[in-house]
Each structure stands twice: as C-alpha cells, then as structure tokens.
CSV table of C-alpha atoms in Angstrom, one decimal:
chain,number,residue,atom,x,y,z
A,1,UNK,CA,106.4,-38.4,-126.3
A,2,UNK,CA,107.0,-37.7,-122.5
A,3,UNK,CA,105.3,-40.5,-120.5
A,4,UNK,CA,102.8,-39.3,-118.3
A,5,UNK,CA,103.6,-39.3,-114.2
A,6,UNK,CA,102.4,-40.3,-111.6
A,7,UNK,CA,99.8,-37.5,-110.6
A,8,UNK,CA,98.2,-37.6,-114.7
A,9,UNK,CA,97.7,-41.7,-114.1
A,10,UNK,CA,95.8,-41.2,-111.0
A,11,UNK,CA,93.8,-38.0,-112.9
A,12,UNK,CA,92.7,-39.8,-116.2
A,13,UNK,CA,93.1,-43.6,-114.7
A,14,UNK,CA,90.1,-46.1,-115.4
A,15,UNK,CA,91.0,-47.6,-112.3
A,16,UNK,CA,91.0,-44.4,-109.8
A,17,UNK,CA,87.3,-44.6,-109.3
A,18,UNK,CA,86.9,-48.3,-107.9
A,19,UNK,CA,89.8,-48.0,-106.1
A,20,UNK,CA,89.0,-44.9,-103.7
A,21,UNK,CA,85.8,-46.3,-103.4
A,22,UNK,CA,86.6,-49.6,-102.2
A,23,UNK,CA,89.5,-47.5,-99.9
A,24,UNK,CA,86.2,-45.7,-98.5
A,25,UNK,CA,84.0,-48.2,-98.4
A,26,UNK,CA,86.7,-50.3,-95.7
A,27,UNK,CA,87.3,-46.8,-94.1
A,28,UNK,CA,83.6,-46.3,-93.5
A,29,UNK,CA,83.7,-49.6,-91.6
A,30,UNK,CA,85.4,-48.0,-89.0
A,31,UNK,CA,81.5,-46.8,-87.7
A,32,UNK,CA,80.2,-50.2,-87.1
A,33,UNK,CA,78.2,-52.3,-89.8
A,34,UNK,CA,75.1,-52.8,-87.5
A,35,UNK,CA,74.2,-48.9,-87.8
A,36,UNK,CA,71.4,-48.4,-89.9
A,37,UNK,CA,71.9,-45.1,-90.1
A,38,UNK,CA,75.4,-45.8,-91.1
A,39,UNK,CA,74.5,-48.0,-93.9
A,40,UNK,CA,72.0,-45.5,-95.4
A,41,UNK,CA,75.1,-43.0,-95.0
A,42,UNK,CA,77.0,-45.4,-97.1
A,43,UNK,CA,74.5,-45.7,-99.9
A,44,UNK,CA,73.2,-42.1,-100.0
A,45,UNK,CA,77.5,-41.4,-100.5
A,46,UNK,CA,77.7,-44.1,-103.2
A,47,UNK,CA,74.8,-42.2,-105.2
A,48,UNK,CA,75.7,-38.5,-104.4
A,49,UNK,CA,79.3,-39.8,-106.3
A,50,UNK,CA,77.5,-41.6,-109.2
A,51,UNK,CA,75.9,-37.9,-109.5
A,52,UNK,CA,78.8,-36.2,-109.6
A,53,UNK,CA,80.8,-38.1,-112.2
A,54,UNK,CA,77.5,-38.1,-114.3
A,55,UNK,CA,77.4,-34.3,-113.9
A,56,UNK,CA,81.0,-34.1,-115.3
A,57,UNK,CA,80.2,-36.7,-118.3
A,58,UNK,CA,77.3,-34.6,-119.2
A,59,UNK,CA,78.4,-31.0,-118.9
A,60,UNK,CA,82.2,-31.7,-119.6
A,61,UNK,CA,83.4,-29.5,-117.2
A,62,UNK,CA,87.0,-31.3,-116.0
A,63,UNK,CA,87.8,-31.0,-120.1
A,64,UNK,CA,89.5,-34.6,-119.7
A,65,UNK,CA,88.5,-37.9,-119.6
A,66,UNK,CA,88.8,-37.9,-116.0
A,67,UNK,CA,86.0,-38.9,-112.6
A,68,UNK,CA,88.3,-37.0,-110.3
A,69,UNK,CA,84.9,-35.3,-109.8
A,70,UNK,CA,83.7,-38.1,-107.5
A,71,UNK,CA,87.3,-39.2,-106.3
A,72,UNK,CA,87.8,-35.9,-105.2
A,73,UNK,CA,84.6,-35.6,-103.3
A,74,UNK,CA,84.9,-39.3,-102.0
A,75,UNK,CA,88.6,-38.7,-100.7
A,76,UNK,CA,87.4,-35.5,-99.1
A,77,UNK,CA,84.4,-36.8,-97.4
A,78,UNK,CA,85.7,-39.5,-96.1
A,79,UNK,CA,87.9,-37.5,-93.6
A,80,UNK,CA,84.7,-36.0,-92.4
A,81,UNK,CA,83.5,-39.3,-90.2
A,82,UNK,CA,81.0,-37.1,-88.3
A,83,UNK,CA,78.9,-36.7,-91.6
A,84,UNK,CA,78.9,-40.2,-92.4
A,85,UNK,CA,75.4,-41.3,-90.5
A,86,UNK,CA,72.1,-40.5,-92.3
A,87,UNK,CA,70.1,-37.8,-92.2
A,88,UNK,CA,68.2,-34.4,-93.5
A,89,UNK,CA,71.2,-33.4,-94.8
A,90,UNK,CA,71.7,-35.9,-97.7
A,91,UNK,CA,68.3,-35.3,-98.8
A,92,UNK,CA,69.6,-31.8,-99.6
A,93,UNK,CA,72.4,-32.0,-100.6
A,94,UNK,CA,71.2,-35.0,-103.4
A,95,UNK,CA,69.1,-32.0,-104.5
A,96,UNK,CA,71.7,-29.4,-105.2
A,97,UNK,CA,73.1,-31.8,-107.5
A,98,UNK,CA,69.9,-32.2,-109.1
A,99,UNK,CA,69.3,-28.7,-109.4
A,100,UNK,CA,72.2,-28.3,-111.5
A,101,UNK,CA,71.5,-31.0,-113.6
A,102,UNK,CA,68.2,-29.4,-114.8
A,103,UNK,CA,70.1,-26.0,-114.3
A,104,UNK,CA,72.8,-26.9,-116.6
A,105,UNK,CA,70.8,-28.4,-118.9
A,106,UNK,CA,68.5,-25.2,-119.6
A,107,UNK,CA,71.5,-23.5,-120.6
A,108,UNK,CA,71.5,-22.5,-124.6
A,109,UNK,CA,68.1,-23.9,-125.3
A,110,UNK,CA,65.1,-22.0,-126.4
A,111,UNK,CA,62.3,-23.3,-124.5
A,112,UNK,CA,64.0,-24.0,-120.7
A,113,UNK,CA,61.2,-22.8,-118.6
A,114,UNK,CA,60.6,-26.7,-117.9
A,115,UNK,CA,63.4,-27.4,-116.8
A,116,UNK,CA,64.2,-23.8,-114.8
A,117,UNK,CA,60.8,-24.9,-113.0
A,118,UNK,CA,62.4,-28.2,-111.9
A,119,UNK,CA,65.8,-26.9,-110.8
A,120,UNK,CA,63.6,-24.3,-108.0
A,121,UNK,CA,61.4,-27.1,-107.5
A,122,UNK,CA,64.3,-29.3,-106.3
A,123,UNK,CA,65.3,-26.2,-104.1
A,124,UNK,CA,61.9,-25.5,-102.9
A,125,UNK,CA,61.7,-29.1,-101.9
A,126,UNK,CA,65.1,-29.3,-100.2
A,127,UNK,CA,64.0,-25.8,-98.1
A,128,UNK,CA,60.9,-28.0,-96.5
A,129,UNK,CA,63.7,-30.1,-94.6
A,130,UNK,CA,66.1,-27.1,-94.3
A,131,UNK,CA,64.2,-23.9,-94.9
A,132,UNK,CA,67.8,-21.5,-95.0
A,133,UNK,CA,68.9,-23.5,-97.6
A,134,UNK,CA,66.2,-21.4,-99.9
A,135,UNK,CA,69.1,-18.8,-100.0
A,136,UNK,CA,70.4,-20.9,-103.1
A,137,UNK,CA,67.7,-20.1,-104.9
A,138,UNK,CA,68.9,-16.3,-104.5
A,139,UNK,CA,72.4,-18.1,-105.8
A,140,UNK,CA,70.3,-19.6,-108.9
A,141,UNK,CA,68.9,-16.0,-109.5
A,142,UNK,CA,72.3,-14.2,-109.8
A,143,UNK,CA,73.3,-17.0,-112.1
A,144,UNK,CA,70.8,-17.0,-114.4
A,145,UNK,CA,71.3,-13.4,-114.8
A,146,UNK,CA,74.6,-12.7,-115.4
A,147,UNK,CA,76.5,-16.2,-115.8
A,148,UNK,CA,73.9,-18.1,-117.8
A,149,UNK,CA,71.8,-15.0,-118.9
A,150,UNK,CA,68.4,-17.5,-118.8
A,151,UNK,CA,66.6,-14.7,-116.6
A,152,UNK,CA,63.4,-13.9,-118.9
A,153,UNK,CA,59.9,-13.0,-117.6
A,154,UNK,CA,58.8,-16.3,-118.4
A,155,UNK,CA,61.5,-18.1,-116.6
A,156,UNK,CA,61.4,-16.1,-113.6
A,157,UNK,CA,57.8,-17.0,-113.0
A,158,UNK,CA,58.8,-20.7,-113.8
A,159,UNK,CA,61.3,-21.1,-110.9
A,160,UNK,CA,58.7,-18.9,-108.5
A,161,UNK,CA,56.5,-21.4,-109.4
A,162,UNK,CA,58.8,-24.3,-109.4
A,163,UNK,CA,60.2,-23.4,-105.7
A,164,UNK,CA,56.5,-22.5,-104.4
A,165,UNK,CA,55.0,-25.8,-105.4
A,166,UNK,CA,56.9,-28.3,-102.6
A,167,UNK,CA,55.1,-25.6,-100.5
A,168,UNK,CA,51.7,-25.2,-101.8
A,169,UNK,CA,51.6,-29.3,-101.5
A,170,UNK,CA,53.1,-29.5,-97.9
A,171,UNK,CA,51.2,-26.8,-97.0
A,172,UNK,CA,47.4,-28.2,-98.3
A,173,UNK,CA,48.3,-31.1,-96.0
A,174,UNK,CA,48.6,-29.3,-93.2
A,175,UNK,CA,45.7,-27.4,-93.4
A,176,UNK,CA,44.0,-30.5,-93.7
A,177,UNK,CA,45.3,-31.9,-90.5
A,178,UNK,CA,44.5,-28.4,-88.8
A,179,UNK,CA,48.1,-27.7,-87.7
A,180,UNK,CA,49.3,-25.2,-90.6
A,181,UNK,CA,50.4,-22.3,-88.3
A,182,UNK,CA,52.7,-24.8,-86.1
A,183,UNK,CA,54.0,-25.9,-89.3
A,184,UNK,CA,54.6,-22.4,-90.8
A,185,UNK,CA,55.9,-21.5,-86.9
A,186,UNK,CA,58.8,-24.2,-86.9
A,187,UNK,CA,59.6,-23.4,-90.6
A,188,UNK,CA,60.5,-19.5,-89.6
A,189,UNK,CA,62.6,-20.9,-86.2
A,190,UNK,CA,64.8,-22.4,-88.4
A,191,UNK,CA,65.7,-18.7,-89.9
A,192,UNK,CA,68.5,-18.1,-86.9
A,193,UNK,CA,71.3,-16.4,-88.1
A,194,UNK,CA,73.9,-14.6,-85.9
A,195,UNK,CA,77.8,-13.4,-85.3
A,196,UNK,CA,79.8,-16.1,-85.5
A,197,UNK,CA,80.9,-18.1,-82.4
A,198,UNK,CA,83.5,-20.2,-83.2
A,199,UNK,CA,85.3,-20.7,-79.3
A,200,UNK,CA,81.7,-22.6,-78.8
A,201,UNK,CA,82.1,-24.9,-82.0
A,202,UNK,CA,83.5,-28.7,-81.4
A,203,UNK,CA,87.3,-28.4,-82.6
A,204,UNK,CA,86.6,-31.1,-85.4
A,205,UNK,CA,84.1,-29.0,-86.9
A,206,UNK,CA,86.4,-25.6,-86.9
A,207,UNK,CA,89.2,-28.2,-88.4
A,208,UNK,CA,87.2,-29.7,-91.2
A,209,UNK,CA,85.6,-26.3,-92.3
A,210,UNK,CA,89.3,-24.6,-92.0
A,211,UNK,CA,91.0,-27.2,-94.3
A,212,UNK,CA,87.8,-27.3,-97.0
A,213,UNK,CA,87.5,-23.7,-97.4
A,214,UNK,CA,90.9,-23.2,-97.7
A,215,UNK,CA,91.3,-25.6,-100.1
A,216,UNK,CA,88.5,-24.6,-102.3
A,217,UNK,CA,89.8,-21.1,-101.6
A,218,UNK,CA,92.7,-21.4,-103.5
A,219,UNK,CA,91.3,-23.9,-106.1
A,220,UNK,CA,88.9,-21.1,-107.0
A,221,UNK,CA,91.4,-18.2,-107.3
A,222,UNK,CA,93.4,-20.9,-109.7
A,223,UNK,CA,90.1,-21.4,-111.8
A,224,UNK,CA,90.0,-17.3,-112.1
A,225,UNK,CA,93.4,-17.0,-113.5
A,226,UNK,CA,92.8,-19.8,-115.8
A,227,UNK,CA,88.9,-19.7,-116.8
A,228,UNK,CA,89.8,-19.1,-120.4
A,229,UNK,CA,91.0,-22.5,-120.9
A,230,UNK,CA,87.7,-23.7,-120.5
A,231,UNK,CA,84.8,-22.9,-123.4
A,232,UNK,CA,82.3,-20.7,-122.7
A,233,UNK,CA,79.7,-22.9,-120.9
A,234,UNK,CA,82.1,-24.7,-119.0
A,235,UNK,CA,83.1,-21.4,-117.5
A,236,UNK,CA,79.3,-20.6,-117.1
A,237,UNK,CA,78.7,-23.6,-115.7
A,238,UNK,CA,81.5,-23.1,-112.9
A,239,UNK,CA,80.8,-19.4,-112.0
A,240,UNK,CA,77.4,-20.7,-110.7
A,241,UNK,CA,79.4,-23.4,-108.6
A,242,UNK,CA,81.7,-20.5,-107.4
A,243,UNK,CA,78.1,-18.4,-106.6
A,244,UNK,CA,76.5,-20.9,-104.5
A,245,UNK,CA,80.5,-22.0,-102.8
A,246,UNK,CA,80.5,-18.4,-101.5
A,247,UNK,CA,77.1,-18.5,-100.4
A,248,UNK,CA,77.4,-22.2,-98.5
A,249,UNK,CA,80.9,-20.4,-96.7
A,250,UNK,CA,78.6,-17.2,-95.6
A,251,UNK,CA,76.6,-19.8,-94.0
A,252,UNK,CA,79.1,-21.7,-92.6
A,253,UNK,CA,79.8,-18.5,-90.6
A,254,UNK,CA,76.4,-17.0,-90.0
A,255,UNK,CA,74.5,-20.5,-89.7
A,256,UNK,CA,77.1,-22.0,-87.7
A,257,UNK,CA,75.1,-23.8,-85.4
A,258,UNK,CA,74.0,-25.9,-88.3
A,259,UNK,CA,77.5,-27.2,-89.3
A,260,UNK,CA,76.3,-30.7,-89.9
A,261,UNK,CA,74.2,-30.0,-93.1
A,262,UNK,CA,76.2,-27.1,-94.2
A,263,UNK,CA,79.7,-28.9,-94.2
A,264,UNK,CA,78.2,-31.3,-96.2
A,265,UNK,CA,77.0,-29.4,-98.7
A,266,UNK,CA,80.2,-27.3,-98.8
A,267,UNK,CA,82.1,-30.9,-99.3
A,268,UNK,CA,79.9,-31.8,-102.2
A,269,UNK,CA,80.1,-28.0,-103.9
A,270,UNK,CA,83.5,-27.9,-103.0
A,271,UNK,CA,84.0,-31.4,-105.1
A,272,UNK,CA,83.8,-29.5,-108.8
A,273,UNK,CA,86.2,-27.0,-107.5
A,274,UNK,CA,88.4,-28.6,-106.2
A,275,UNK,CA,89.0,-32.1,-108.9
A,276,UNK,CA,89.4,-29.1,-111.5
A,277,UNK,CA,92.1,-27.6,-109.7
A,278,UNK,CA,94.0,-30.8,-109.1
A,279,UNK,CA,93.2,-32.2,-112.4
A,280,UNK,CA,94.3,-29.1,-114.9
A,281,UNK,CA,96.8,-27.0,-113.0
A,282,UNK,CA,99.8,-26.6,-114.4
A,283,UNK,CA,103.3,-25.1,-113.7
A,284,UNK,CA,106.0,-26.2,-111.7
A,285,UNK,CA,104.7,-26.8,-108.4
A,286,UNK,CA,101.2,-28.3,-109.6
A,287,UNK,CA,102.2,-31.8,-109.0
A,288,UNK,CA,103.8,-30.9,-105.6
A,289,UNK,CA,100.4,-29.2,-104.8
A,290,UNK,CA,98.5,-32.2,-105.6
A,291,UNK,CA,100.3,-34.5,-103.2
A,292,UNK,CA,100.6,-31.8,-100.6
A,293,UNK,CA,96.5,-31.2,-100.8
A,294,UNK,CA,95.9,-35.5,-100.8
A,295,UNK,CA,98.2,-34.8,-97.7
A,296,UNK,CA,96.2,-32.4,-96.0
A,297,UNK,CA,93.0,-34.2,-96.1
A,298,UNK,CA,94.9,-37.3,-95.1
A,299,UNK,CA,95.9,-35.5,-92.1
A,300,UNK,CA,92.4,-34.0,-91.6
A,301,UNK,CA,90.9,-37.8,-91.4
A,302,UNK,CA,93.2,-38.9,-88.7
A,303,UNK,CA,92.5,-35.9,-86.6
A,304,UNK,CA,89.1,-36.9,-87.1
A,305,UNK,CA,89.0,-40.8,-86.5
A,306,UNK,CA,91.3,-40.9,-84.1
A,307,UNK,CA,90.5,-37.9,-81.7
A,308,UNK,CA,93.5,-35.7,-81.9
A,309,UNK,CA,92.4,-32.5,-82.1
A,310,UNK,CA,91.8,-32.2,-78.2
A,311,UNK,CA,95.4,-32.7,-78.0
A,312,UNK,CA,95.9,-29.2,-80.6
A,313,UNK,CA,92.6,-26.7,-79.0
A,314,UNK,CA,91.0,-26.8,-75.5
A,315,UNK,CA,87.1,-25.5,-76.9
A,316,UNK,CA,84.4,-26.0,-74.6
C-alpha cells in the first residue's frame, strides 16, 4: 500500500486542527491583546470553527474523517485582519451556520416544520441587525424547492412564521417605547443597493474579495464535475451552500458598501466549498493545487498585515 503524502496527512491529520489554531491564535496577536473588541473577535472565531467542524461531523459532507472544514476557514480568515475586531457581523454570520444546522437537519424527516421554523427564525433574527441579509431566506426558499424538495404548504407557513417572529417581538417593543416608525425607518435605509463602484473600495477589500471568490469559484465548478461522488444528501446539502455562495457574491457587488459583514460571511460560506475541493480532488495537479491555493492566501495575509497593497493600486 502506497503511503499517503504530504497533502493526505495535513487533510485527515488529528493534529491539523490545534495546530492552525494555535498558528492563528499567535497571528491574531498581531492586533494588540488589550482590545476588547479584539478578544471578543477571537472567541466569536474559535466558536464559528467549533460550528463548522460540528456541521461536517453531523451531515458528513467532506466524506472523510477530515476538520479541514474549520482549518480551511481558520487559514482563510486569518488573512483577512480587517475582520478580526467584533461586531454585527459575527452575530450573523454565527446564524447562517445555525440555520443550516436546523436546515440540514429537516432534510428526510416527516415532521420538519419545527425545525424549518427555526432555520427562518435564525434568519429573521440575523436581518434585525442586518436587514439585506433577509435575501437568504429567498436562498432557503429555492433550496427547499428544488435541492431538498421540503417546500410543503405547511412548511412554507413555518419559515414565514419562523422569520416574522424576531420581528413581531422587536417590533411590540418598539411600539411600546413609541418610536416604531424610526425603527421601521432605519430598517428600510439599510436596503441600498447600487452599480458597483469598485475604484472607491479600499484596495484590501477588492484584494480579499478577488482572491475568495476566485478560489471558491473554481472549487465550485470542481464540486459540479464531481457531485456524484458524494451521496444524495451530501450533494443536497452542498447545492444550498452553492445557492446562498452566489447570492453573498451578488452582494458583494451590489452591497458593496457593506464589505465588512459581507466578506465575512462569504469567508465562512466559502469554508465548505472550498475544504471539499482541497480535501477530495483528485488528478495530477490536485496536490500542486493545494499548495498553490495555501500559497495564495499566504500571500493575501501579508498584503494585508503588512500594508502592501498601496505599493500594487493607487484607489482613493
């Protein structure tokens, strides 16, 4: 039997895990440890990666023992330093992950309207903070008709009710306070979509989204040519990743002017993608690609940390 190289060790290692996060953990240092900001960056990261390798353990979607899952997303995040300080945008992006969990888990069972009515719930409540971000519910929708096939009368009324409740709740408390139309007034101001203007984006920003939606572009056309390795619900499972990927990248280009959340919620979608694409390709130039991609990202840090890109693009 052919021992396995370099590039399968680092895939199915025990040790992969610990060892990028303590990489990212001294990286991360590089901010300053009397942020507080910083620190709750730090410990939001450390749960969204938990998440994500529990994601993979439950719905076996990498097909190997493997938590590239959560390496992948650690190693890509970490070249992103101008995400790393806490805000909104954790908050939301913790609650994608939890929508799929319920998502994924209402798949093949008879009675899933509980847990449909969670998954909108988690999106409703993640829109209150971020109101465009109620455009993945649409995502959801398209999913659960023709990738889970879930969409019943009864479960559509679930996730309306599911998504409307954060609402209903916020909403009664604002009445109460007698400022519900200021409220309902800086909820629509967030809706601001335009042409994209990327000569008045910070260089970093273009950089960072260049190199993750490339990446995930061609991770995703890898997963179309080789879906039918995967079983049914694995490819299921991934088709609604792929749905709400193209629908983060549309906003990337029509919400551009709120990079911060949306880059960080194109990193985190992007994770799945991308750890199943380095994980499971195959062919002559896989493990080539593999240390060529690590490279990239590598590069994409120190552009980042150290201030380079000035040196590369003159943007206002």
């Amino acid at each position: 039997m052919a021992r396995p190289n370099l590039r399968s060790r680092i895939v199915t290692g025990t040790f992969t895990l610990p060892a990028v996060a303590t990489f990212v953990a001294l990286l991360w240092l590089v901010h300053g440890i009397l942020d507080g900001k910083f620190w709750a960056g730090l410990g939001a990261t450390a749960v969204i990666t938990y998440l994500l390798v529990e994601l993979n353990n439950r719905n076996a979607l990498l097909r190997i023992r493997s938590r590239m899952m959560g390496c992948t997303f650690l190693v890509l995040y970490s070249a992103l330093p101008f995400l790393h300080d806490w805000d909104v945008g954790y908050i939301v992006a913790g609650s994608l992950l939890m929508s799929y969990f319920t998502l994924f888990a209402s798949y093949g069972e008879s009675r899933n309207s509980g847990r449909i009515f969670y998954a909108f719930a988690f999106v409703g409540l993640s829109s209150l903070f971020y109101p465009p971000y109620a455009l993945v519910a649409l995502a959801f929708f398209i999913s659960m008709l023709f990738q889970l096939r879930i969409l019943t009368v009864r479960n559509f009324w679930a996730s309306l009710f599911g998504y409307v409740l954060p609402y209903w709740l916020v909403g009664a408390w604002h009445l109460w306070q007698g400022d519900f139309m200021a409220w309902v007034a800086s909820l629509l101001q967030s809706w601001h979509f335009a042409l994209p203007h990327f000569a008045e984006l910070p260089a970093h920003v273009l950089g960072a989204f260049a190199v993750v939606a490339g990446l995930t572009f061609i991770a995703m056309m890898h997963y179309k040519n080789t879906a039918y390795n995967d079983k049914i619900k694995g490819r299921m499972f991934f088709y609604t990743i792929i749905t709400v990927e193209v629908l983060l990248l549309l906003g990337c280009v029509f919400l551009s002017s709120d990079h911060d959340i949306l880059l960080r919620l194109l990193a985190l979608n992007s994770a799945p993608l991308l750890a199943h694409h380095l994980s499971l390709a195959r062919g002559r130039g896989s493990d080539i690609w593999f240390y060529t991609s690590l490279c990239i990202i590598i590069a994409l840090g120190i552009f980042n940390y150290f201030g380079l890109w000035s040196n590369l693009f003159n943007f206002s």
